[in-house]
Amino acid sequence: VTIGAKEAAMATPKGEDQNYLLTVQYKDGSNLASRIGLHAKYGTATENWYEWVASWVDWTNVRDVLEVGCGTGLLWPAINGVLPHPVGLTLTDLSNGMLSEARMRVARLPNVHLVDTEVADAQELPYPDASYDVIIANHMLYHVPDRPKAVAQLRRVLRPDGVLIAATNGLRHMQELMELRAAVLGGPAISEYTTRFGRENGAEILGASFGDIEWHDFPDELRCTDADDVVQYIASMAPLSIGAAQQSALRDAVVARMVDGVLTVTKDSGLFVARG
Ligand SMILES: C[S@@+](CC[C@H](N)C(=O)[O-])C[C@H]1O[C@@H](n2cnc3c(N)ncnc32)[C@H](O)[C@@H]1O
């Protein structure tokens, strides 16, 4: 469906609308892959994001792991590489399209034994209390309508001495792209996701269920040299697909913001380690 810029701007925020998440944004892995592509192509980080996430867990005594909102399972090749011994993994996601890609990806990994994969909402986890040593919620809590309810579920299924890794963004994340989107398509110049669960308010939300919470920054910045890649990224965040006129206006705005052929984009990502 193609809609005009005005309609796109006026559409309600979609990031926690579960029908939109399932039928459009995360029907399958393509939108996520196109966004990750920009980070992979233009990121200046010295470390791979998924390897960095894996490095915040001491895997020595870990047996049972749960990932909620696992997407296409991109984290697991990185974790497989650092595991000192095999672990049992349960993968869940709201979207069956994402989960089936994750299943295929993880099936090939020798140190990761897939115990269960379920289409499940993080607000209602179908698992007994104290089942996991590690739980990962990577860039997903901001999609959940009732964050405190989901966090209480994560605490419930985590063992008392277990650890939760919850990755998210801060309010400055992709600021330049938010500004471009707002200038051309309308709407807010801030990510509606990050205001729900981000670097600034995540500790407070987690604090209702966890006693010990630390935030760690992932240092990175994008230096984008192809305006079309940037347009694609912004289009993947729009509520519905945008038309040719908006794409062309976006492209002009991106080119106008480039300095010596480079658009520098702020990244503001990291993770919470929560215990207790
Ligand atoms: C930005 S993607 C992140 C995927 C993966 N964790 C990663 O980092 O590659 C967000 C994922 O959360 C899932 N999701 C959204 N709301 C959810 C919910 N309430 N419960 C479980 N998963 C959810 C989406 O289907 C999507 O796969």
Coordinates of C-alpha atoms and ligand atoms in Angstrom, one line a residue:
V1 CA 0.0 0.0 0.0
T2 CA 1.4 3.4 -0.9
I3 CA 0.2 6.4 1.1
G4 CA 0.9 10.1 1.0
A5 CA 3.3 11.9 3.3
K6 CA 0.5 13.5 5.3
E7 CA -1.2 10.2 5.9
A8 CA 2.1 8.6 6.9
A9 CA 2.8 11.4 9.3
M10 CA -0.6 11.3 10.9
A11 CA -0.7 7.5 11.3
T12 CA -0.7 6.4 14.9
P13 CA 2.6 5.3 16.4
K14 CA 3.0 1.7 15.3
G15 CA 5.9 0.4 17.4
E16 CA 3.7 -1.5 20.0
D17 CA 0.7 -2.2 17.7
Q18 CA 0.9 -5.9 17.6
N19 CA -1.1 -6.3 14.4
Y20 CA 1.3 -3.9 12.6
L21 CA 4.3 -5.7 14.0
L22 CA 3.0 -9.1 12.8
T23 CA 1.6 -8.1 9.4
V24 CA 4.0 -5.5 8.3
Q25 CA 7.2 -4.7 10.3
Y26 CA 8.2 -8.3 11.4
K27 CA 6.1 -10.4 9.1
D28 CA 9.5 -11.8 8.1
G29 CA 13.1 -10.7 8.5
S30 CA 13.4 -8.4 5.5
N31 CA 12.8 -5.0 7.3
L32 CA 15.1 -5.9 10.1
A33 CA 17.8 -7.1 7.6
S34 CA 17.6 -3.9 5.6
R35 CA 18.1 -1.8 8.8
I36 CA 20.9 -4.0 10.1
G37 CA 22.5 -3.7 6.6
L38 CA 23.1 0.0 7.1
H39 CA 24.9 -0.6 10.4
A40 CA 27.0 -3.4 8.9
K41 CA 28.0 -1.2 5.9
Y42 CA 28.7 2.1 7.5
G43 CA 29.3 1.4 11.2
T44 CA 32.6 2.4 12.6
A45 CA 32.5 0.2 15.7
T46 CA 35.6 -1.9 16.3
E47 CA 33.5 -4.8 17.6
N48 CA 30.7 -6.8 16.2
W49 CA 27.4 -5.9 18.0
Y50 CA 26.3 -9.5 18.6
E51 CA 29.8 -10.6 19.8
W52 CA 29.8 -7.6 22.2
V53 CA 26.3 -8.6 23.6
A54 CA 27.6 -12.1 24.1
S55 CA 30.7 -10.8 26.0
W56 CA 28.5 -9.4 28.9
V57 CA 27.6 -13.0 30.1
D58 CA 29.9 -15.3 32.0
W59 CA 28.9 -18.5 30.3
T60 CA 30.9 -20.8 32.6
N61 CA 28.0 -22.3 34.5
V62 CA 25.2 -21.5 32.2
R63 CA 22.9 -24.4 31.2
D64 CA 19.5 -22.9 30.2
V65 CA 19.0 -19.8 28.1
L66 CA 15.9 -18.0 26.9
E67 CA 15.7 -15.3 24.2
V68 CA 12.5 -13.4 24.0
G69 CA 11.8 -11.5 20.7
C70 CA 14.6 -13.4 19.1
G71 CA 13.9 -12.1 15.6
T72 CA 15.9 -14.2 13.1
G73 CA 18.3 -15.5 15.7
L74 CA 21.3 -13.3 14.6
L75 CA 22.8 -13.4 18.1
W76 CA 23.4 -17.1 18.2
P77 CA 26.3 -17.6 15.8
A78 CA 28.2 -15.1 17.9
I79 CA 27.3 -16.8 21.2
N80 CA 28.1 -20.2 19.7
G81 CA 31.6 -19.0 19.1
V82 CA 32.3 -18.1 22.8
L83 CA 30.5 -20.9 24.6
P84 CA 32.8 -23.1 26.7
H85 CA 30.2 -26.0 26.6
P86 CA 26.8 -26.6 24.9
V87 CA 23.8 -24.8 26.3
G88 CA 20.0 -25.5 26.0
L89 CA 18.3 -22.7 24.2
T90 CA 14.6 -21.7 24.1
L91 CA 13.7 -19.1 21.4
T92 CA 10.5 -17.1 21.4
D93 CA 9.1 -14.3 19.2
L94 CA 5.7 -12.8 18.6
S95 CA 6.1 -13.5 14.8
N96 CA 6.2 -17.0 13.3
G97 CA 8.0 -15.6 10.2
M98 CA 10.9 -14.4 12.4
L99 CA 11.0 -17.5 14.5
S100 CA 11.2 -19.9 11.5
E101 CA 14.3 -18.0 10.2
A102 CA 15.8 -18.2 13.7
R103 CA 15.1 -21.9 13.9
M104 CA 17.0 -22.6 10.7
R105 CA 20.0 -20.4 11.7
V106 CA 20.4 -22.0 15.1
A107 CA 20.0 -25.6 13.9
R108 CA 23.4 -25.3 12.4
L109 CA 25.2 -24.3 15.6
P110 CA 27.1 -27.1 17.4
N111 CA 27.1 -25.6 20.9
V112 CA 23.5 -24.5 20.9
H113 CA 20.9 -27.2 21.5
L114 CA 17.4 -25.9 20.6
V115 CA 15.2 -27.1 23.4
D116 CA 12.0 -25.2 22.4
T117 CA 10.8 -22.6 20.0
E118 CA 7.5 -20.9 20.6
V119 CA 5.4 -18.1 19.2
A120 CA 5.0 -16.3 22.5
D121 CA 4.3 -12.8 23.8
A122 CA 6.9 -11.6 26.3
Q123 CA 4.0 -10.5 28.5
E124 CA 2.7 -14.1 28.9
L125 CA 5.6 -16.5 28.9
P126 CA 4.5 -20.2 28.8
Y127 CA 7.3 -21.4 31.1
P128 CA 7.6 -22.4 34.7
D129 CA 9.2 -20.2 37.3
A130 CA 13.0 -20.2 37.7
S131 CA 13.7 -22.0 34.4
Y132 CA 16.7 -20.1 33.0
D133 CA 20.2 -19.0 33.9
V134 CA 20.3 -16.3 31.2
I135 CA 17.5 -14.4 29.5
I136 CA 18.1 -12.1 26.5
A137 CA 15.7 -9.4 25.4
N138 CA 17.6 -7.7 22.5
H139 CA 16.0 -4.5 21.1
M140 CA 12.5 -5.8 21.8
L141 CA 11.1 -4.5 25.1
Y142 CA 10.2 -1.2 23.4
H143 CA 7.7 -3.1 21.3
V144 CA 5.8 -4.6 24.3
P145 CA 2.6 -2.7 25.2
D146 CA 2.9 -3.5 29.0
R147 CA 6.7 -3.3 29.7
P148 CA 6.4 -3.8 33.6
K149 CA 4.3 -6.9 33.0
A150 CA 6.9 -8.4 30.5
V151 CA 9.8 -7.5 32.9
A152 CA 7.9 -9.3 35.8
Q153 CA 7.5 -12.3 33.5
L154 CA 11.3 -12.3 32.7
R155 CA 12.1 -12.1 36.4
R156 CA 9.7 -15.0 37.2
V157 CA 11.2 -17.4 34.7
L158 CA 14.8 -16.4 35.5
R159 CA 16.6 -18.3 38.3
P160 CA 17.3 -16.2 41.4
D161 CA 21.0 -16.0 40.6
G162 CA 20.3 -15.5 36.8
V163 CA 21.1 -12.6 34.6
L164 CA 18.9 -10.6 32.1
I165 CA 20.5 -8.8 29.2
A166 CA 18.2 -6.2 27.8
A167 CA 19.6 -4.2 24.8
T168 CA 18.1 -1.0 23.6
N169 CA 18.8 2.5 22.3
G170 CA 19.1 6.0 23.8
L171 CA 17.1 9.0 22.7
R172 CA 20.0 10.3 20.4
H173 CA 20.1 7.0 18.4
M174 CA 19.9 7.7 14.7
Q175 CA 19.0 11.3 15.5
E176 CA 19.9 12.7 12.0
L177 CA 17.7 10.1 10.4
M178 CA 14.8 10.9 12.7
E179 CA 15.2 14.6 11.8
L180 CA 15.2 13.8 8.1
R181 CA 12.2 11.6 8.5
A182 CA 10.3 14.4 10.4
A183 CA 11.3 17.1 7.9
V184 CA 10.1 15.2 4.9
L185 CA 7.4 12.8 6.1
G186 CA 6.3 14.7 9.2
G187 CA 5.8 13.2 12.7
P188 CA 8.2 13.3 15.6
A189 CA 11.9 13.8 15.2
I190 CA 12.5 11.3 18.0
S191 CA 12.2 7.5 18.0
E192 CA 8.8 6.5 19.4
Y193 CA 10.5 3.2 20.5
T194 CA 13.2 4.6 22.7
T195 CA 10.7 6.7 24.7
R196 CA 9.0 3.5 25.8
F197 CA 12.1 1.5 26.9
G198 CA 15.4 3.1 26.3
R199 CA 18.7 4.0 27.9
E200 CA 17.1 6.9 29.8
N201 CA 14.2 5.1 31.4
G202 CA 15.0 1.4 31.1
A203 CA 16.6 1.1 34.6
E204 CA 13.5 2.5 36.2
I205 CA 11.3 0.0 34.3
L206 CA 13.6 -3.0 35.1
G207 CA 13.9 -1.7 38.7
A208 CA 10.4 -2.8 39.5
S209 CA 11.5 -6.4 39.3
F210 CA 15.4 -6.4 39.5
G211 CA 17.6 -5.1 42.2
D212 CA 21.0 -4.6 40.5
I213 CA 21.0 -2.9 37.1
E214 CA 23.9 -1.6 35.0
W215 CA 24.0 0.1 31.6
H216 CA 26.8 -0.3 29.1
D217 CA 27.3 1.8 26.0
F218 CA 28.2 0.3 22.6
P219 CA 30.5 2.9 20.9
D220 CA 29.6 3.3 17.3
E221 CA 28.7 5.9 14.6
L222 CA 27.6 5.6 11.0
R223 CA 29.4 7.3 8.1
C224 CA 27.0 6.9 5.2
T225 CA 28.1 7.6 1.7
D226 CA 25.2 6.3 -0.5
A227 CA 22.0 8.4 -0.1
D228 CA 19.8 5.6 -1.4
D229 CA 20.9 3.3 1.5
V230 CA 19.8 6.0 3.9
V231 CA 16.4 6.5 2.1
Q232 CA 15.8 2.7 2.3
Y233 CA 16.5 2.7 6.0
I234 CA 14.1 5.6 6.7
A235 CA 11.5 4.0 4.4
S236 CA 11.7 0.7 6.5
M237 CA 10.7 2.7 9.6
A238 CA 7.7 4.5 8.0
P239 CA 4.2 3.2 9.0
L240 CA 3.4 2.1 5.4
S241 CA 5.5 2.1 2.3
I242 CA 6.1 5.6 1.0
G243 CA 5.6 6.8 -2.6
A244 CA 8.1 7.7 -5.2
A245 CA 7.6 11.5 -4.6
Q246 CA 8.4 11.1 -0.9
Q247 CA 11.4 8.9 -1.7
S248 CA 12.8 11.5 -4.0
A249 CA 12.2 14.3 -1.5
L250 CA 13.9 12.2 1.2
R251 CA 16.9 11.6 -1.1
D252 CA 17.3 15.3 -1.8
A253 CA 17.2 16.0 1.9
V254 CA 19.8 13.3 2.7
V255 CA 22.1 14.7 0.0
A256 CA 21.7 18.2 1.3
R257 CA 22.8 17.1 4.8
M258 CA 25.9 15.3 3.5
V259 CA 29.3 16.9 4.1
D260 CA 31.9 15.9 1.6
G261 CA 29.7 13.1 0.5
V262 CA 29.3 11.7 4.0
L263 CA 26.2 11.7 6.3
T264 CA 27.4 11.1 9.8
V265 CA 24.7 9.4 11.9
T266 CA 24.8 9.3 15.7
K267 CA 24.4 5.9 17.3
D268 CA 23.2 5.5 20.9
S269 CA 22.9 1.8 21.7
G270 CA 23.9 -0.5 24.5
L271 CA 22.5 -2.9 27.0
F272 CA 21.3 -3.3 30.6
V273 CA 22.6 -6.2 32.7
A274 CA 20.0 -6.9 35.4
R275 CA 20.3 -9.2 38.3
G276 CA 18.8 -9.7 41.8
Ligands
LIG1 C1 14.1 -5.2 16.5 S1 13.6 -6.9 16.4 C2 15.0 -7.6 17.3 C3 15.2 -9.0 16.9 C4 16.4 -9.7 17.7 N1 16.3 -9.7 19.1 C5 17.7 -9.0 17.2 O1 18.3 -8.2 18.0 O2 18.2 -9.3 16.1 C6 12.3 -7.0 17.5 C7 11.6 -8.4 17.6 O3 10.7 -8.4 18.8 C8 9.6 -9.2 18.4 N2 8.5 -8.8 19.3 C9 7.8 -7.6 19.2 N3 6.9 -7.6 20.3 C10 7.0 -8.7 21.0 C11 6.4 -9.3 22.1 N4 5.4 -8.6 22.8 N5 6.8 -10.5 22.6 C12 7.8 -11.2 21.9 N6 8.4 -10.7 20.8 C13 8.0 -9.5 20.3 C14 9.4 -8.8 16.9 O4 8.6 -9.8 16.2 C15 10.8 -8.8 16.4 O5 11.2 -10.1 16.0

